[in-house]
Amino acid sequence: MRKLLLTGLLLGSLGWSMHGFAQSDYPTLSQVNQRLQQISSNSSAELTSLTKTEGGKDIWALKIGTGQVDEKPAIAVVGGVEGFHVLSVELALQFAEKLVSENAAALENTTFYIFPNMSPDAYEQYHAALKYERRGNAVTVDHDRDGVPADNGYTDLDGNGMITWMRVEDPMGDYVISSEDERVMEKANHAKGVAGKYLVFKESVDDDKDGKYAEDLKEGIAFNKSLTYKFPVFEPLAGDIPVAQKESRALLDYLFDQWNIFAFVTFSPANNLSSPLKYNAGEARKRIVTSILEKDQAINSMVSSIYNETISSKPFQQTNQGTDGDFFQWAYFHFGRLSFGTPGYWTPEFKGKTNAEANYLAWADSLGWEGVYTPWKEINHPDFPGKKVEVGGINPFVMVNPPFEKVGEIADEHTDFILKLAEMQPKLEMHNLKIEGLGNGLTRITVDLFNNSPIPTHSQMGERSRWLRKVRVDMNLPEDRIISGNKIELIDVIGAYEKVELSWIVKGKGEIPVKAGASHVGFVNATFKL
C-alpha cells in the first residue's frame, strides 16, 4: 500500500497496534552494536570505531562496497544526529542490513558510508528510567555560565518516569489552551488581541534559584548544534567552540579523507526531501551564503520528486531549512556536497489542524493509540506558591518516532530511495572518438567526455567553494610526444547530460592510455590505438 491513510477507518490494513503506543522495541546501544558486528561479517563491509564519546560509547563508521571502494562515487548515510530521534538510528541500521543482504548489485558502482548513531550518549536516555528528549552528550557543561555545571535540569514532578510540560496560570504568561485541542498549549496571538494566560516550562524546578527552569541541563553538547556552519555562539548545548567534541571531530576528520562522497542523506529534523529548499538570490550572493544555490536547488527539486514518488507518507509540515550548527547544512554549505535531509516519518495532515501537536493527537486518537499523552494534573510546585500548576502534555519521543512495528515499512521505502539516488550518481563515459592522421607522423585525437547522469559532476556549492576535486584527464604519454593539448587536463564541472570535447595532437604510433575522472564521480579508462 503506497498511500498513508489520514484516518483510522482502515486501521486494520495499516497494521497499527490498538493496544497502546509500542515503542519498547527500539534497540538498546548494545543491540545496535551486535547488529553492526553482524553486518561487518559480510565481506563487503568494514566497521570502524572512529572514537569513543565522553560517556564511553563508540562512534561507528560502516564502509560498504566492493573493489576499489575509495575510487567509486559514494553516498554517506547519517543517523542519530539528534539523540531523541531514535528512528534515525534504526533507519540507517536497517539500510546497512538491507544493503549487504539484498542489494549487492548496488555495490558494483557505488560505495556507502553509514554512520548510524552520532549521539549515543543522548540516545541512551530513551531506555533510561527517566525518559526525556535528550540532545547533549556526556560532557559536563555549565550551560547557564553561573559557575556550577549541570545544576538545573529536569525534575519528574508527577513521578511518571517521563519529562513532559508544566503550565502555570499567570496573566503575564505567553500561552493559552489551543482552540484546536484543549490538551495542547500554544502561543497567544497578541496581534489578534489574544492575551496569554499561562507560563509554560519543561517539567522542572528552579534548583539554582535564578528564576529560570531547566536552563542548565545535566547533559553536555549536542552534536547537531556544534558544527561550523552558522555556529550558535553562547547558546546552550552548542559549546564554546564548534567541532570541539570527540564525536564531531572524529567524523569530520574521517569525512575529509573521503573524497569520493558526492551526496549525504541525513535522517534528522531537517527536511529538503518532501519539499525542496527555495533559492534566494540575495542570500546566495552574501559573503556567508545562506541560501541553496540556484543550480543545486534544481537538483534538490528533482530528487525531491523522486523521494515523494518513493515514500508513501505525506507530512503535516514540509521544508525545514535546518538549524544553526547542524550537520545537514554543514554537509552542503561547508563541505560542498549535495545534502538531503528527512526525518523519515511524519504525522499526516488532518483537516482543520494548524497546530502540530493538535494534529498529532487527532491522528493518535483516530488510531486508538494510548500512552502518547499525559493528562494535565495539578501539583504543588515549590516555586509557585499560591498558583495553579499542572503537569502534562504529549509524552517524549512519540511525535518523531513511530511505533516500532511501523519502522520496517519506513526503512524499506527509504532504502529504495537511497538506491535510486545512487543510480543517479555522476557517470563519465567517452564517446565519438576520432583519430585523424595529419601526416609527418602526427595524429589528431578527439573524444567527448560525457556525464551520463541527471546530476552534474560537482554541486554548484562545491564548484564555488573550490573544495571538491576537479575532473582530471591524464594522457599517459611523454611530454615530448604531445604536440597540442595537455598531458593533464583539469575540468571544473561537467553538467547533467553534458559533454566536454577533448583534443590532442600527438606524434608516433602505438597505444595511448587515457584516464579521466575524480573519486566522487568515478573514473573512465580508454586506450587509443594509433
Coordinates of C-alpha atoms in Angstrom, one line a residue:
M1 CA 0.0 0.0 0.0
R2 CA 1.6 3.3 -1.1
K3 CA -0.7 5.9 0.3
L4 CA -0.8 6.7 4.0
L5 CA -4.4 7.0 5.2
L6 CA -5.3 10.1 7.2
T7 CA -7.9 8.5 9.5
G8 CA -8.3 5.3 11.4
L9 CA -11.0 3.9 9.2
L10 CA -8.6 1.5 7.6
L11 CA -6.6 0.8 10.7
G12 CA -6.5 -2.9 10.2
S13 CA -4.9 -2.7 6.8
L14 CA -2.2 -0.4 8.1
G15 CA -1.2 -2.9 10.8
W16 CA -1.1 -0.4 13.7
S17 CA -1.5 -1.6 17.2
M18 CA -4.7 -0.9 19.1
H19 CA -3.1 -1.7 22.4
G20 CA -1.0 1.4 23.0
F21 CA 2.0 3.1 21.6
A22 CA 4.5 0.2 21.4
Q23 CA 8.0 1.8 21.3
S24 CA 9.8 -0.6 23.6
D25 CA 11.3 -2.5 20.7
Y26 CA 13.7 0.2 19.5
P27 CA 17.1 -1.4 20.1
T28 CA 19.4 -0.6 23.0
L29 CA 23.0 0.5 22.2
S30 CA 24.2 -3.0 22.9
Q31 CA 21.8 -4.4 20.4
V32 CA 22.8 -1.8 17.8
N33 CA 26.4 -2.8 18.3
Q34 CA 25.6 -6.5 17.9
R35 CA 23.8 -5.8 14.7
L36 CA 26.7 -3.7 13.4
Q37 CA 29.1 -6.6 14.2
Q38 CA 26.9 -8.9 12.2
I39 CA 26.8 -6.6 9.2
S40 CA 30.6 -6.3 9.3
S41 CA 30.9 -10.1 9.0
N42 CA 29.9 -9.6 5.4
S43 CA 33.0 -9.3 3.1
S44 CA 31.7 -6.1 1.6
A45 CA 31.5 -4.3 4.9
E46 CA 34.2 -2.7 7.1
L47 CA 33.3 -1.5 10.6
T48 CA 35.5 1.1 12.3
S49 CA 35.1 2.8 15.7
L50 CA 36.1 6.4 15.0
T51 CA 36.3 7.4 18.7
K52 CA 34.6 6.9 22.0
T53 CA 32.4 9.6 23.4
E54 CA 32.9 11.1 26.9
G55 CA 30.3 8.5 28.0
G56 CA 32.4 5.7 26.6
K57 CA 30.2 4.9 23.6
D58 CA 31.6 4.0 20.2
I59 CA 31.0 6.3 17.2
W60 CA 30.8 3.7 14.4
A61 CA 31.6 4.2 10.7
L62 CA 30.5 1.4 8.4
K63 CA 32.0 1.4 4.9
I64 CA 30.2 -0.9 2.4
G65 CA 31.5 -1.5 -1.1
T66 CA 33.4 -3.8 -3.4
G67 CA 36.5 -3.5 -5.5
Q68 CA 38.3 -0.1 -5.3
V69 CA 35.8 1.4 -2.8
D70 CA 37.5 4.7 -2.5
E71 CA 37.6 5.3 -6.2
K72 CA 33.8 4.9 -6.7
P73 CA 31.2 7.7 -6.1
A74 CA 29.8 7.3 -2.6
I75 CA 26.8 8.2 -0.6
A76 CA 27.1 8.9 3.2
V77 CA 24.0 8.0 5.3
V78 CA 24.0 9.6 8.8
G79 CA 21.7 8.7 11.7
G80 CA 21.4 9.8 15.3
V81 CA 22.4 13.5 14.7
E82 CA 19.7 14.2 17.3
G83 CA 19.7 11.8 20.3
F84 CA 15.9 11.8 20.7
H85 CA 15.4 10.7 17.1
V86 CA 15.8 7.0 17.7
L87 CA 14.1 6.2 14.4
S88 CA 17.0 7.7 12.5
V89 CA 19.4 5.2 14.0
E90 CA 17.2 2.3 13.1
L91 CA 16.7 3.6 9.5
A92 CA 20.5 3.9 9.0
L93 CA 21.0 0.5 10.5
Q94 CA 18.3 -1.3 8.5
F95 CA 19.6 0.4 5.3
A96 CA 23.0 -1.2 6.0
E97 CA 21.4 -4.6 6.7
K98 CA 19.4 -4.5 3.5
L99 CA 22.3 -3.3 1.5
V100 CA 24.5 -6.3 2.3
S101 CA 21.7 -8.9 2.3
E102 CA 19.5 -7.8 -0.6
N103 CA 21.2 -5.2 -2.7
A104 CA 24.7 -6.4 -3.5
A105 CA 24.4 -5.2 -7.1
A106 CA 24.3 -1.6 -5.9
L107 CA 27.9 -2.0 -4.6
E108 CA 29.3 -2.6 -8.1
N109 CA 29.2 1.2 -8.9
T110 CA 28.7 2.9 -5.5
T111 CA 30.3 2.9 -2.1
F112 CA 28.2 3.7 1.0
Y113 CA 29.5 5.2 4.3
I114 CA 27.0 4.7 7.1
F115 CA 27.3 6.5 10.4
P116 CA 24.3 5.0 12.3
N117 CA 24.5 7.0 15.6
M118 CA 26.3 10.3 16.1
S119 CA 24.6 10.8 19.6
P120 CA 24.9 7.5 21.5
D121 CA 25.1 9.3 24.9
A122 CA 21.8 11.0 24.3
Y123 CA 20.3 8.0 22.6
E124 CA 20.7 6.0 25.8
Q125 CA 18.2 8.3 27.5
Y126 CA 15.4 6.6 25.6
H127 CA 16.0 3.4 27.5
A128 CA 16.7 5.1 30.9
A129 CA 14.4 5.1 33.9
L130 CA 13.7 8.8 33.4
K131 CA 12.7 9.4 29.7
Y132 CA 13.2 12.8 28.1
E133 CA 14.2 14.0 24.7
R134 CA 17.9 14.5 25.3
R135 CA 20.3 16.1 22.8
G136 CA 23.6 16.5 24.6
N137 CA 26.4 14.1 25.1
A138 CA 28.0 13.1 28.5
V139 CA 30.4 16.1 28.8
T140 CA 29.9 18.2 31.9
V141 CA 28.9 21.7 30.8
D142 CA 27.9 24.9 32.7
H143 CA 25.2 25.9 30.2
D144 CA 24.0 28.9 32.1
R145 CA 27.5 30.0 33.0
D146 CA 26.8 30.5 36.7
G147 CA 30.0 28.7 37.8
V148 CA 28.2 25.4 38.6
P149 CA 27.7 23.0 35.8
A150 CA 24.5 21.0 35.3
D151 CA 22.8 22.4 38.4
N152 CA 19.3 23.0 37.0
G153 CA 18.0 20.1 34.9
Y154 CA 14.6 18.4 34.6
T155 CA 12.6 17.1 37.5
D156 CA 9.9 14.4 37.3
L157 CA 7.2 16.3 39.2
D158 CA 4.4 13.8 38.8
G159 CA 6.5 10.7 39.2
N160 CA 5.5 9.0 35.9
G161 CA 9.1 8.5 34.7
M162 CA 8.8 11.0 31.8
I163 CA 9.6 14.7 31.4
T164 CA 6.6 16.4 29.8
W165 CA 5.4 20.0 30.4
M166 CA 4.2 22.2 33.2
R167 CA 1.8 25.1 32.9
V168 CA 1.4 27.9 35.4
E169 CA -1.7 30.1 35.5
D170 CA -0.4 33.6 35.1
P171 CA -2.0 36.7 33.4
M172 CA 1.5 37.7 32.2
G173 CA 2.1 34.3 30.5
D174 CA 2.5 33.9 26.8
Y175 CA 0.5 30.8 26.3
V176 CA -3.2 29.8 26.0
I177 CA -5.0 26.5 25.7
S178 CA -5.3 25.7 22.0
S179 CA -8.7 26.2 20.4
E180 CA -7.9 23.1 18.3
D181 CA -7.4 20.7 21.2
E182 CA -7.7 21.5 24.9
R183 CA -4.9 19.2 25.7
V184 CA -2.4 21.4 23.8
M185 CA -0.8 24.7 24.7
E186 CA 0.1 27.3 22.1
K187 CA 1.5 30.8 22.0
A188 CA -1.1 33.6 22.4
N189 CA -1.6 35.6 19.3
H190 CA -1.1 39.1 20.6
A191 CA -1.5 40.5 17.0
K192 CA -5.2 39.4 17.2
G193 CA -5.7 40.7 20.7
V194 CA -5.4 37.4 22.5
A195 CA -3.9 37.7 25.9
G196 CA -1.8 34.9 27.4
K197 CA -3.0 33.0 30.5
Y198 CA -0.2 30.6 31.2
L199 CA 3.6 30.3 31.7
V200 CA 4.9 27.1 30.1
F201 CA 8.1 25.3 31.0
K202 CA 9.6 21.8 30.7
E203 CA 8.9 19.8 33.9
S204 CA 11.4 21.1 36.4
V205 CA 12.1 23.2 39.5
D206 CA 14.4 26.2 40.0
D207 CA 17.2 24.3 41.6
D208 CA 19.7 27.1 41.4
K209 CA 17.2 29.8 42.4
D210 CA 17.9 32.1 39.5
G211 CA 14.3 32.4 38.3
K212 CA 14.8 30.1 35.3
Y213 CA 13.8 26.5 34.6
A214 CA 15.8 23.6 33.0
E215 CA 18.4 26.0 31.6
D216 CA 21.4 24.1 32.9
L217 CA 20.7 20.6 31.8
K218 CA 22.5 17.5 33.1
E219 CA 23.8 16.8 29.6
G220 CA 26.6 18.2 27.5
I221 CA 27.0 19.3 23.9
A222 CA 24.5 18.4 21.1
F223 CA 26.2 17.0 18.0
N224 CA 23.6 18.6 15.8
K225 CA 24.2 22.1 17.2
S226 CA 28.0 22.2 17.3
L227 CA 29.1 22.1 13.6
T228 CA 30.8 25.1 11.9
Y229 CA 28.0 26.4 9.7
K230 CA 26.2 29.3 11.5
F231 CA 27.6 28.1 14.8
P232 CA 25.3 29.3 17.5
V233 CA 27.8 31.1 19.8
F234 CA 26.9 31.2 23.5
E235 CA 23.8 29.1 23.1
P236 CA 23.2 26.1 25.5
L237 CA 24.1 22.7 24.1
A238 CA 26.4 24.3 21.4
G239 CA 29.6 24.6 23.4
D240 CA 32.2 27.4 23.2
I241 CA 33.9 26.2 20.0
P242 CA 32.5 24.3 17.0
V243 CA 33.6 20.7 16.4
A244 CA 35.2 20.6 19.8
Q245 CA 33.7 17.3 20.8
K246 CA 35.3 13.9 20.2
E247 CA 32.5 12.6 18.1
S248 CA 32.1 15.7 15.8
R249 CA 35.9 16.0 15.3
A250 CA 36.3 12.3 14.6
L251 CA 33.5 12.3 12.0
L252 CA 34.8 15.4 10.2
D253 CA 38.4 14.1 10.2
Y254 CA 37.1 10.9 8.6
L255 CA 35.0 12.7 6.0
F256 CA 37.8 15.0 4.9
D257 CA 39.7 11.9 3.8
Q258 CA 36.7 10.5 1.8
W259 CA 37.0 12.4 -1.4
N260 CA 34.6 10.1 -3.2
I261 CA 31.4 11.2 -1.4
F262 CA 29.1 13.1 -3.7
A263 CA 25.9 13.2 -1.6
F264 CA 24.7 12.9 2.0
V265 CA 21.4 11.5 3.2
T266 CA 20.9 12.6 6.9
F267 CA 18.0 11.3 8.9
S268 CA 17.2 14.3 11.1
P269 CA 14.5 17.0 11.7
A270 CA 16.0 19.0 8.7
N271 CA 14.0 18.2 5.6
N272 CA 14.5 19.2 2.0
L273 CA 13.1 16.0 0.5
S274 CA 9.4 16.0 1.0
S275 CA 9.6 19.7 -0.2
P276 CA 12.8 21.2 -1.7
L277 CA 14.6 24.3 -0.4
K278 CA 13.9 27.6 -2.1
Y279 CA 16.6 29.6 -3.8
N280 CA 17.0 33.2 -2.6
A281 CA 19.2 35.3 -4.9
G282 CA 20.0 37.9 -2.2
E283 CA 21.1 35.3 0.4
A284 CA 23.0 33.4 -2.2
R285 CA 25.2 36.5 -3.0
K286 CA 26.2 37.1 0.6
R287 CA 29.8 36.5 1.6
I288 CA 28.4 33.9 4.0
V289 CA 25.9 32.1 1.8
T290 CA 22.6 31.4 3.5
S291 CA 20.6 30.1 0.5
I292 CA 20.9 27.0 -1.5
L293 CA 22.4 28.0 -4.9
E294 CA 20.2 28.1 -8.0
K295 CA 21.6 25.1 -9.8
D296 CA 21.6 23.0 -6.7
Q297 CA 18.0 24.0 -6.0
A298 CA 17.1 22.4 -9.3
I299 CA 18.8 19.2 -8.3
N300 CA 17.0 19.3 -4.9
S301 CA 13.7 19.7 -6.7
M302 CA 14.4 16.7 -9.0
V303 CA 15.5 14.5 -6.1
S304 CA 12.5 15.6 -4.0
S305 CA 10.1 14.5 -6.7
I306 CA 11.7 11.1 -6.7
Y307 CA 11.5 10.9 -2.9
N308 CA 7.8 11.8 -2.9
E309 CA 7.2 9.1 -5.5
T310 CA 9.0 6.5 -3.3
I311 CA 7.8 7.4 0.2
S312 CA 4.2 6.8 0.9
S313 CA 3.6 9.1 3.9
K314 CA 2.9 12.8 3.3
P315 CA 3.9 15.2 6.0
F316 CA 2.0 17.7 8.0
Q317 CA 4.9 20.1 7.9
Q318 CA 7.1 20.5 4.8
T319 CA 10.5 22.2 4.4
N320 CA 12.9 22.6 7.3
Q321 CA 16.0 24.5 6.3
G322 CA 17.8 23.2 9.3
T323 CA 19.0 24.8 12.5
D324 CA 22.2 26.7 13.3
G325 CA 25.2 24.5 13.8
D326 CA 23.6 21.4 12.4
F327 CA 25.1 18.6 10.2
F328 CA 22.6 18.8 7.3
Q329 CA 23.6 22.4 6.5
W330 CA 27.3 21.8 7.2
A331 CA 27.4 19.0 4.6
Y332 CA 26.2 21.4 1.9
F333 CA 27.5 24.9 2.8
H334 CA 30.9 23.9 4.3
F335 CA 31.6 20.5 2.7
G336 CA 30.2 21.3 -0.7
R337 CA 28.3 18.1 -1.3
L338 CA 24.7 17.5 -2.2
S339 CA 22.9 17.3 1.1
F340 CA 19.5 15.7 1.6
G341 CA 17.7 15.5 4.9
T342 CA 14.5 13.8 6.1
P343 CA 13.0 12.9 9.5
G344 CA 11.8 9.7 7.7
Y345 CA 8.4 9.9 9.5
W346 CA 5.7 12.4 9.9
T347 CA 2.2 12.8 11.2
P348 CA -0.1 13.2 8.2
E349 CA -2.2 16.3 8.0
F350 CA -5.7 16.4 9.5
K351 CA -8.2 18.8 8.1
G352 CA -8.6 21.9 10.1
K353 CA -5.4 21.4 12.2
T354 CA -2.7 24.1 12.1
N355 CA -1.1 23.2 15.4
A356 CA 1.4 20.3 15.1
E357 CA 0.6 18.8 18.5
A358 CA -3.1 19.1 17.9
N359 CA -2.7 17.5 14.5
Y360 CA -0.6 14.6 16.1
L361 CA -3.2 14.0 18.8
A362 CA -6.0 13.9 16.2
W363 CA -4.1 11.2 14.3
A364 CA -3.3 9.2 17.5
D365 CA -7.0 9.4 18.6
S366 CA -8.1 8.1 15.2
L367 CA -5.8 5.1 15.5
G368 CA -6.8 4.4 19.1
W369 CA -3.3 4.9 20.5
E370 CA -2.8 5.0 24.2
G371 CA 0.3 6.2 26.0
V372 CA 1.1 9.2 23.8
Y373 CA -0.3 11.8 26.2
T374 CA -0.2 12.6 29.9
P375 CA -3.4 14.3 31.1
W376 CA -2.8 17.6 32.8
K377 CA -2.6 17.0 36.6
E378 CA -2.4 19.7 39.3
I379 CA 0.6 19.6 41.6
N380 CA 2.1 21.6 44.4
H381 CA 5.1 23.3 43.0
P382 CA 7.7 24.8 45.4
D383 CA 8.5 27.7 43.2
F384 CA 4.9 28.9 42.6
P385 CA 3.2 29.1 46.0
G386 CA -0.5 30.1 45.7
K387 CA -0.6 29.5 41.9
K388 CA -2.2 26.7 40.0
V389 CA 0.5 24.5 38.4
E390 CA -0.3 21.5 36.2
V391 CA 1.9 18.9 34.6
G392 CA 1.1 17.0 31.4
G393 CA 1.1 17.1 27.6
I394 CA 2.4 14.9 24.8
N395 CA 4.9 12.4 26.0
P396 CA 8.6 12.4 25.0
F397 CA 9.7 10.7 21.8
V398 CA 6.3 9.9 20.3
M399 CA 5.9 12.8 17.8
V400 CA 9.1 12.0 16.0
N401 CA 9.4 8.2 16.4
P402 CA 6.6 5.9 15.2
P403 CA 5.7 2.6 16.9
F404 CA 8.5 0.2 16.1
E405 CA 6.2 -2.2 14.2
K406 CA 5.9 0.5 11.5
V407 CA 9.7 1.0 11.1
G408 CA 10.3 -1.9 8.7
E409 CA 8.0 -0.4 6.1
I410 CA 9.6 3.1 6.5
A411 CA 13.1 1.6 6.2
D412 CA 12.1 -0.4 3.1
E413 CA 10.9 2.8 1.3
H414 CA 14.0 4.8 2.4
T415 CA 16.3 2.1 1.2
D416 CA 14.6 2.2 -2.2
F417 CA 15.0 6.0 -2.3
I418 CA 18.7 5.9 -1.4
L419 CA 19.3 3.2 -4.1
K420 CA 17.5 5.4 -6.6
L421 CA 19.8 8.3 -5.7
A422 CA 22.8 6.0 -6.2
E423 CA 21.6 5.2 -9.7
M424 CA 21.6 8.9 -10.5
Q425 CA 25.2 9.4 -9.5
P426 CA 27.6 11.1 -12.0
K427 CA 28.8 8.7 -14.6
L428 CA 31.6 9.5 -17.0
E429 CA 31.8 8.0 -20.5
M430 CA 33.9 8.6 -23.6
H431 CA 32.1 8.9 -26.9
N432 CA 32.7 10.0 -30.5
L433 CA 36.3 9.0 -30.7
K434 CA 38.1 10.4 -33.9
I435 CA 41.6 9.5 -34.9
E436 CA 42.9 11.6 -37.9
G437 CA 46.3 11.1 -39.5
L438 CA 47.9 14.5 -40.2
G439 CA 51.0 13.3 -41.9
N440 CA 54.6 13.5 -40.8
G441 CA 53.9 11.0 -38.1
L442 CA 51.3 13.3 -36.4
T443 CA 47.8 12.2 -35.3
R444 CA 44.8 14.3 -34.0
I445 CA 42.7 12.6 -31.3
T446 CA 39.3 14.0 -30.3
V447 CA 36.9 12.4 -27.9
D448 CA 33.8 13.6 -25.9
L449 CA 33.9 13.1 -22.2
F450 CA 30.2 12.8 -21.4
N451 CA 28.4 12.8 -18.0
N452 CA 25.6 10.4 -18.5
S453 CA 23.7 11.4 -15.4
P454 CA 20.9 13.9 -14.3
I455 CA 23.4 15.1 -11.6
P456 CA 26.4 17.3 -12.5
T457 CA 29.9 16.2 -11.6
H458 CA 30.0 19.0 -8.9
S459 CA 27.4 20.7 -6.9
Q460 CA 27.3 24.4 -7.6
M461 CA 28.3 25.0 -4.0
G462 CA 31.2 22.5 -4.3
E463 CA 32.4 24.3 -7.5
R464 CA 32.0 27.7 -5.9
S465 CA 33.9 26.7 -2.8
R466 CA 36.6 25.0 -4.9
W467 CA 36.7 22.2 -2.4
L468 CA 35.7 19.3 -4.5
R469 CA 38.4 17.8 -6.7
K470 CA 38.2 18.7 -10.3
V471 CA 37.7 16.1 -13.0
R472 CA 41.2 15.2 -14.2
V473 CA 42.1 13.8 -17.6
D474 CA 45.5 12.1 -17.9
M475 CA 47.1 11.2 -21.2
N476 CA 49.8 8.7 -20.4
L477 CA 52.4 9.8 -22.9
P478 CA 55.7 11.5 -22.5
E479 CA 55.5 15.3 -22.8
D480 CA 57.6 15.4 -25.9
R481 CA 55.1 13.3 -27.8
I482 CA 52.2 15.7 -27.1
I483 CA 52.3 18.4 -29.7
S484 CA 49.0 20.0 -28.9
G485 CA 46.7 19.6 -25.9
N486 CA 47.6 18.9 -22.2
K487 CA 49.1 15.9 -20.7
I488 CA 46.9 16.7 -17.6
E489 CA 43.6 18.5 -18.2
L490 CA 41.5 19.8 -15.2
I491 CA 37.8 20.3 -15.7
D492 CA 35.8 22.4 -13.2
V493 CA 32.4 20.7 -13.8
I494 CA 30.5 18.7 -16.4
G495 CA 26.8 19.3 -16.2
A496 CA 24.0 16.8 -16.3
Y497 CA 24.0 15.0 -19.7
E498 CA 26.7 17.4 -20.9
K499 CA 30.0 16.8 -22.6
V500 CA 33.4 18.3 -22.8
E501 CA 35.4 17.8 -26.0
L502 CA 39.0 16.8 -25.5
S503 CA 41.6 17.1 -28.3
W504 CA 45.3 16.3 -28.7
I505 CA 47.8 16.2 -31.5
V506 CA 50.4 13.5 -30.8
K507 CA 53.4 12.1 -32.7
G508 CA 54.3 8.4 -33.1
K509 CA 52.4 5.2 -33.1
G510 CA 51.2 2.6 -30.5
E511 CA 48.7 2.5 -27.7
I512 CA 47.8 5.7 -25.8
P513 CA 46.1 5.1 -22.4
V514 CA 43.8 7.9 -21.1
K515 CA 42.2 8.1 -17.7
A516 CA 39.5 10.7 -16.8
G517 CA 37.5 11.3 -13.6
A518 CA 37.6 12.1 -9.9
S519 CA 36.9 9.8 -7.0
H520 CA 33.4 11.4 -6.3
V521 CA 32.3 10.8 -9.9
G522 CA 34.3 7.7 -10.8
F523 CA 36.9 7.1 -13.4
V524 CA 36.8 6.0 -17.0
N525 CA 39.7 4.5 -18.9
A526 CA 40.3 4.2 -22.6
T527 CA 43.2 3.1 -24.8
F528 CA 43.6 4.8 -28.2
K529 CA 45.4 2.7 -30.8
L530 CA 47.3 4.7 -33.4

